[in-house]
Amino acid sequence: MAFINSIEIIKFRGIQKLEVSEFSNINLIVGDNNSGKTTFLEAIQLLFAKSQLSSIKSVVNQRTALNQSSSFYTSFIKMFNIEQSKTLLELDIYAHSDKGTLEFELRGNERTVSGEDALQLSKMSTRQKAQYKRETAFIPEAVKVFTGSIITQTGRKPVEKEIRCTSLDNVIPGPIVKKEVHYIPSFGHLRYDLLQNIVDNPEYKKLAIDILRQFDSSIADICYTKSDDGTYLESIITKDGVNMPFSVYGDGIKKILYILNKLFNAADSILLIDEIETGLHKKYYDILFPVVFALANKLNVQLFIATHSIEAIDAILRYGNYENNNANNDPIKVITLKKVDDNNGSNIVARNVTGKYVYENRKVFEFEVRL
């Protein structure tokens, strides 16, 4: 696992330049809407990308997962800071970790070419190009093309590779690589296999069932059951022996299982959670969060959690047990992001303080940590 100690982000989405250091085991990324919380999590993901365009497609597609018709090229270009020149585009992300330097640099030029030229430059295979010509009424007269390079470093030596894509490319081919950083989007629990890492591990399964019983005491088991059409359904078995598919339960149960699944996947690595409060009622925070943090510690997972819920922030701070804990090694850091405007345009700035500092000031001064 590469435990991240600091990060520097330059010209990525709404960030001109941002430096944050002294991360801990649990890092809260807080702020108002449109303050750059999701962008911050994406930057961490890019640090572990490989030096090829396909390696960043999952990051690019995260914001368009619910809109399958979205253009990959448009989403890719929007990664760059909008203040930059239209022809020269560049972004840089650097970090220091306990395993050494992490680096992701992406730069290149955007230009316009004819549709015929773009088709030849595209990442489509020969068969796909022929199919495109057959199924397309007309080839666009003008098409955007990005040509550049990616430089990455996750070890001792940087790796550079030339890349190219066009606005005709909606699919970017490439190998699936083992993830060193894992990501939970706010609504990911609505489209994810929620049992895949749980049902075959008795220890994790018991833990999951114990947590779910805090929501519904009638739950006896979680498993896959076979439906009449031969497909397998994620199901809950009640104490009365009734088989209930997950679809009849609310988002809370799905979100809990989703987080647990991702935690198991992220053993010895990094887990990013965007809007941890989505789908969860605040009365369950004190039940779920301590379990998540204890399990993350057991599995050696560094957490980065984005939220704009003050109730979620307070519940996470309670885990620090600051009334009784005088130790110097605070497990929680709170990074507040804020969008500011000045003569040079807009930028994202950060305030980085300990969980204990926020807890004490929240209690005495009603400190608004999100601003």
Short mmCIF file of C-alpha atoms in Angstrom, two decimals, residues 9-312:
data_model
loop_
_atom_site.label_atom_id
_atom_site.label_comp_id
_atom_site.label_asym_id
_atom_site.label_seq_id
_atom_site.Cartn_x
_atom_site.Cartn_y
_atom_site.Cartn_z
CA ILE A 9 -2.69 19.37 -8.00
CA ILE A 10 -2.07 21.79 -10.88
CA LYS A 11 -4.61 22.78 -13.55
CA PHE A 12 -7.10 19.98 -13.01
CA ARG A 13 -10.78 20.81 -13.54
CA GLY A 14 -11.57 23.82 -11.31
CA ILE A 15 -8.20 23.70 -9.54
CA GLN A 16 -5.43 26.06 -10.65
CA LYS A 17 -3.02 24.96 -7.93
CA LEU A 18 -3.70 23.18 -4.66
CA GLU A 19 -1.34 21.69 -2.08
CA VAL A 20 -2.41 19.60 0.91
CA SER A 21 -0.08 17.76 3.27
CA GLU A 22 -0.02 15.73 6.48
CA PHE A 23 -2.79 13.28 5.66
CA SER A 24 -3.87 10.73 8.28
CA ASN A 25 -5.62 7.34 8.26
CA ILE A 26 -9.07 8.95 7.97
CA ASN A 27 -9.22 12.11 5.86
CA LEU A 28 -12.45 14.09 5.64
CA ILE A 29 -12.80 16.18 2.48
CA VAL A 30 -15.50 18.74 3.24
CA GLY A 31 -16.87 21.92 1.70
CA ASP A 32 -19.83 23.53 0.00
CA ASN A 33 -21.33 22.25 -3.25
CA ASN A 34 -19.00 22.82 -6.23
CA SER A 35 -16.00 23.28 -3.94
CA GLY A 36 -13.92 20.55 -5.61
CA LYS A 37 -14.47 17.56 -3.31
CA THR A 38 -15.08 15.06 -6.12
CA THR A 39 -12.26 16.61 -8.18
CA PHE A 40 -9.92 16.04 -5.22
CA LEU A 41 -10.87 12.34 -5.09
CA GLU A 42 -10.41 12.02 -8.87
CA ALA A 43 -6.92 13.49 -8.60
CA ILE A 44 -5.94 10.76 -6.14
CA GLN A 45 -7.25 8.13 -8.55
CA LEU A 46 -5.19 9.55 -11.42
CA LEU A 47 -2.02 9.23 -9.34
CA PHE A 48 -2.36 5.48 -9.70
CA ALA A 49 -3.30 5.46 -13.39
CA LYS A 50 -1.01 3.89 -15.95
CA SER A 51 0.64 5.75 -18.81
CA GLN A 52 -2.08 5.02 -21.34
CA LEU A 53 -5.40 6.62 -22.19
CA SER A 54 -7.44 3.54 -21.32
CA SER A 55 -6.19 3.63 -17.73
CA ILE A 56 -8.01 6.89 -17.01
CA LYS A 57 -11.28 6.02 -18.76
CA SER A 58 -12.91 4.82 -15.54
CA VAL A 59 -12.13 8.16 -13.87
CA VAL A 60 -13.39 10.08 -16.90
CA ASN A 61 -16.59 8.02 -17.07
CA GLN A 62 -17.49 8.29 -13.38
CA ARG A 63 -19.32 11.57 -13.83
CA THR A 64 -21.24 10.27 -16.84
CA ALA A 65 -22.06 6.76 -15.57
CA LEU A 66 -25.79 7.51 -15.52
CA ASN A 67 -25.68 9.07 -18.99
CA GLN A 68 -24.38 6.43 -21.36
CA SER A 69 -24.78 8.70 -24.41
CA SER A 70 -22.16 11.16 -23.12
CA SER A 71 -19.09 11.70 -25.28
CA PHE A 72 -15.88 10.27 -23.88
CA TYR A 73 -13.88 12.95 -25.67
CA THR A 74 -15.90 15.81 -24.17
CA SER A 75 -15.58 14.34 -20.67
CA PHE A 76 -11.85 13.83 -21.21
CA ILE A 77 -11.26 17.44 -22.31
CA LYS A 78 -13.22 18.75 -19.31
CA MET A 79 -10.57 17.21 -17.04
CA PHE A 80 -8.34 20.13 -17.92
CA ASN A 81 -8.72 23.45 -16.15
CA ILE A 82 -11.11 25.65 -18.15
CA GLU A 83 -8.83 28.70 -17.74
CA GLN A 84 -6.16 27.20 -20.02
CA SER A 85 -5.43 27.89 -23.68
CA LYS A 86 -7.68 26.01 -26.08
CA THR A 87 -4.70 24.64 -28.01
CA LEU A 88 -2.26 23.72 -25.24
CA LEU A 89 -3.74 21.65 -22.41
CA GLU A 90 -1.86 20.30 -19.40
CA LEU A 91 -2.47 19.02 -15.89
CA ASP A 92 -0.10 17.76 -13.22
CA ILE A 93 -0.66 15.82 -10.00
CA TYR A 94 2.14 14.92 -7.60
CA ALA A 95 2.15 13.18 -4.25
CA HIS A 96 4.55 11.90 -1.63
CA SER A 97 3.82 8.53 -0.06
CA ASP A 98 5.53 6.07 2.24
CA LYS A 99 6.49 4.16 -0.92
CA GLY A 100 8.04 7.14 -2.71
CA THR A 101 6.93 9.69 -5.30
CA LEU A 102 3.63 9.42 -7.16
CA GLU A 103 3.17 11.43 -10.35
CA PHE A 104 0.60 11.91 -13.10
CA GLU A 105 1.23 14.41 -15.90
CA LEU A 106 -1.01 14.82 -18.93
CA ARG A 107 -0.34 17.36 -21.64
CA GLY A 108 -1.04 17.84 -25.31
CA ASN A 109 -2.67 19.92 -28.01
CA GLU A 110 -6.23 20.02 -29.30
CA ARG A 111 -6.79 20.75 -32.96
CA THR A 112 -9.53 20.49 -35.58
CA VAL A 113 -9.22 18.18 -38.60
CA SER A 114 -11.59 16.90 -41.26
CA GLY A 115 -13.91 14.05 -40.44
CA GLU A 116 -12.13 11.71 -42.86
CA ASP A 117 -8.75 12.46 -41.29
CA ALA A 118 -10.19 12.03 -37.79
CA LEU A 119 -11.61 8.64 -38.72
CA GLN A 120 -8.16 7.49 -39.71
CA LEU A 121 -6.68 8.86 -36.47
CA SER A 122 -9.39 7.44 -34.21
CA LYS A 123 -8.88 4.54 -31.79
CA MET A 124 -11.55 2.48 -33.59
CA SER A 125 -10.54 -0.81 -35.12
CA THR A 126 -10.74 -1.36 -38.88
CA ARG A 127 -14.01 -3.22 -38.42
CA GLN A 128 -15.44 -0.46 -36.25
CA LYS A 129 -14.45 2.20 -38.78
CA ALA A 130 -16.20 0.27 -41.57
CA GLN A 131 -19.29 -0.13 -39.38
CA TYR A 132 -19.22 3.59 -38.53
CA LYS A 133 -19.24 4.48 -42.24
CA ARG A 134 -22.14 2.12 -42.90
CA GLU A 135 -24.29 3.32 -40.00
CA THR A 136 -23.51 7.06 -40.09
CA ALA A 137 -25.56 9.22 -42.44
CA PHE A 138 -22.65 11.62 -42.93
CA ILE A 139 -19.14 12.06 -41.58
CA PRO A 140 -18.69 15.41 -39.78
CA GLU A 141 -16.77 18.06 -41.69
CA ALA A 142 -14.76 19.10 -38.62
CA VAL A 143 -13.66 16.89 -35.73
CA LYS A 144 -11.59 17.62 -32.63
CA VAL A 145 -8.37 15.68 -32.07
CA PHE A 146 -6.21 15.59 -28.94
CA THR A 147 -2.56 14.51 -29.28
CA GLY A 148 -0.24 14.41 -26.32
CA SER A 149 1.41 12.24 -23.69
CA ILE A 150 0.93 10.79 -20.22
CA ILE A 151 3.79 10.55 -17.74
CA THR A 152 3.23 8.45 -14.63
CA GLN A 153 5.38 7.38 -11.72
CA THR A 154 4.35 4.93 -9.02
CA GLY A 155 7.82 3.50 -8.44
CA ARG A 156 11.39 4.53 -9.01
CA LYS A 157 11.21 5.44 -12.68
CA PRO A 158 8.68 7.63 -14.58
CA VAL A 159 6.96 6.09 -17.60
CA GLU A 160 5.85 8.15 -20.61
CA LYS A 161 3.54 7.17 -23.46
CA GLU A 162 2.14 9.07 -26.42
CA ILE A 163 -1.67 9.20 -26.61
CA ARG A 164 -4.27 10.31 -29.14
CA CYS A 165 -8.04 10.43 -29.28
CA THR A 166 -10.75 12.12 -31.34
CA SER A 167 -14.30 13.26 -30.68
CA LEU A 168 -15.41 10.22 -32.71
CA ASP A 169 -14.00 7.89 -30.04
CA ASN A 170 -16.66 6.89 -27.53
CA VAL A 171 -14.89 3.66 -26.58
CA ILE A 172 -11.23 3.62 -25.56
CA PRO A 173 -9.80 0.09 -25.73
CA GLY A 174 -7.27 -1.07 -23.20
CA PRO A 175 -6.48 -3.71 -20.59
CA ILE A 176 -8.12 -3.86 -17.17
CA VAL A 177 -5.44 -3.43 -14.52
CA LYS A 178 -5.46 -4.19 -10.79
CA LYS A 179 -6.57 -1.12 -8.89
CA GLU A 180 -4.32 0.36 -6.23
CA VAL A 181 -7.00 2.88 -5.25
CA HIS A 182 -10.74 2.18 -4.97
CA TYR A 183 -13.64 4.60 -5.34
CA ILE A 184 -17.23 4.67 -4.04
CA PRO A 185 -19.43 7.14 -5.96
CA SER A 186 -22.39 8.62 -4.11
CA PHE A 187 -24.96 6.46 -5.94
CA GLY A 188 -22.77 3.44 -6.71
CA HIS A 189 -24.86 1.21 -4.44
CA LEU A 190 -27.66 1.36 -7.02
CA ARG A 191 -25.66 -0.53 -9.68
CA TYR A 192 -23.18 -2.81 -7.94
CA ASP A 193 -23.04 -6.48 -6.95
CA LEU A 194 -23.45 -6.04 -3.20
CA LEU A 195 -22.55 -9.56 -2.06
CA GLN A 196 -19.59 -10.56 -4.20
CA ASN A 197 -16.94 -10.20 -1.46
CA ILE A 198 -19.15 -11.15 1.49
CA VAL A 199 -21.00 -14.43 0.99
CA ASP A 200 -17.86 -16.58 0.69
CA ASN A 201 -16.17 -15.16 3.77
CA PRO A 202 -17.89 -16.27 7.02
CA GLU A 203 -16.20 -13.55 9.13
CA TYR A 204 -17.21 -10.71 6.82
CA LYS A 205 -20.67 -12.15 6.27
CA LYS A 206 -21.36 -12.30 10.02
CA LEU A 207 -20.14 -8.72 10.37
CA ALA A 208 -22.42 -7.54 7.54
CA ILE A 209 -25.47 -9.34 8.99
CA ASP A 210 -24.81 -7.91 12.47
CA ILE A 211 -24.76 -4.39 11.03
CA LEU A 212 -27.88 -4.94 8.90
CA ARG A 213 -29.79 -6.17 11.96
CA GLN A 214 -29.34 -2.70 13.43
CA PHE A 215 -31.56 -1.55 10.56
CA ASP A 216 -33.95 -4.51 10.51
CA SER A 217 -33.91 -7.04 13.36
CA SER A 218 -35.79 -9.62 11.24
CA ILE A 219 -32.75 -10.24 8.96
CA ALA A 220 -31.32 -13.74 9.39
CA ASP A 221 -29.10 -14.21 6.32
CA ILE A 222 -27.90 -12.64 3.05
CA CYS A 223 -27.26 -14.78 0.00
CA TYR A 224 -27.82 -15.33 -3.72
CA THR A 225 -31.07 -17.12 -4.63
CA LYS A 226 -32.09 -18.49 -8.00
CA SER A 227 -35.17 -16.96 -9.62
CA ASP A 228 -37.69 -18.69 -11.91
CA ASP A 229 -35.89 -17.47 -15.04
CA GLY A 230 -32.57 -18.95 -13.88
CA THR A 231 -30.89 -15.70 -12.87
CA TYR A 232 -29.46 -15.14 -9.42
CA LEU A 233 -30.79 -12.43 -7.13
CA GLU A 234 -29.20 -10.75 -4.14
CA SER A 235 -31.54 -11.72 -1.34
CA ILE A 236 -32.23 -11.34 2.36
CA ILE A 237 -33.64 -14.27 4.34
CA THR A 238 -35.76 -13.24 7.32
CA LYS A 239 -36.04 -15.09 10.63
CA ASP A 240 -39.41 -16.42 9.40
CA GLY A 241 -37.70 -17.99 6.37
CA VAL A 242 -39.08 -15.46 3.89
CA ASN A 243 -36.88 -14.76 0.85
CA MET A 244 -36.77 -11.01 0.10
CA PRO A 245 -34.83 -9.57 -2.87
CA PHE A 246 -32.73 -6.50 -2.18
CA SER A 247 -34.95 -4.48 -4.50
CA VAL A 248 -37.68 -4.26 -1.84
CA TYR A 249 -35.31 -2.71 0.71
CA GLY A 250 -34.27 0.93 0.95
CA ASP A 251 -30.98 2.53 0.00
CA GLY A 252 -29.55 2.28 3.53
CA ILE A 253 -29.00 -1.48 3.46
CA LYS A 254 -27.60 -1.33 -0.07
CA LYS A 255 -25.20 1.47 0.85
CA ILE A 256 -23.89 -0.42 3.89
CA LEU A 257 -23.16 -3.58 1.88
CA TYR A 258 -21.60 -1.50 -0.89
CA ILE A 259 -19.17 0.18 1.51
CA LEU A 260 -18.26 -3.16 3.14
CA ASN A 261 -17.66 -4.76 -0.27
CA LYS A 262 -15.38 -1.95 -1.37
CA LEU A 263 -13.50 -2.09 1.93
CA PHE A 264 -12.72 -5.76 1.39
CA ASN A 265 -11.54 -4.97 -2.16
CA ALA A 266 -9.34 -2.14 -0.90
CA ALA A 267 -7.28 -4.16 1.60
CA ASP A 268 -3.72 -2.75 1.75
CA SER A 269 -4.64 0.20 -0.46
CA ILE A 270 -6.69 3.41 -0.54
CA LEU A 271 -10.48 3.81 -0.48
CA LEU A 272 -12.20 7.02 -1.62
CA ILE A 273 -15.82 7.55 -0.57
CA ASP A 274 -17.82 10.34 -2.21
CA GLU A 275 -20.78 11.65 -0.18
CA ILE A 276 -20.73 8.89 2.41
CA GLU A 277 -24.08 10.11 3.76
CA THR A 278 -26.05 9.37 0.56
CA GLY A 279 -28.75 6.76 1.24
CA LEU A 280 -28.11 6.68 4.99
CA HIS A 281 -30.30 8.18 7.72
CA LYS A 282 -28.23 10.16 10.22
CA LYS A 283 -29.46 8.06 13.17
CA TYR A 284 -27.38 5.14 11.82
CA TYR A 285 -24.08 7.03 11.48
CA ASP A 286 -22.92 6.06 14.97
CA ILE A 287 -23.60 2.40 14.16
CA LEU A 288 -21.94 2.20 10.77
CA PHE A 289 -18.99 4.62 10.88
CA PRO A 290 -17.09 3.00 13.82
CA VAL A 291 -17.37 -0.38 12.09
CA VAL A 292 -16.09 1.07 8.80
CA PHE A 293 -13.13 2.77 10.50
CA ALA A 294 -12.21 -0.26 12.60
CA LEU A 295 -12.38 -2.51 9.54
CA ALA A 296 -10.29 -0.05 7.50
CA ASN A 297 -7.65 -0.13 10.24
CA LYS A 298 -7.70 -3.94 10.29
CA LEU A 299 -7.41 -4.18 6.49
CA ASN A 300 -4.73 -1.45 6.28
CA VAL A 301 -6.88 0.94 4.23
CA GLN A 302 -6.30 4.70 4.07
CA LEU A 303 -9.65 6.50 3.81
CA PHE A 304 -10.54 9.74 2.00
CA ILE A 305 -14.19 10.61 2.66
CA ALA A 306 -15.98 13.51 0.95
CA THR A 307 -19.12 14.93 2.57
CA HIS A 308 -21.07 18.15 2.97
CA SER A 309 -23.27 16.77 5.77
CA ILE A 310 -22.51 18.39 9.14
CA GLU A 311 -24.24 15.45 10.87
CA ALA A 312 -21.89 13.01 9.12
#
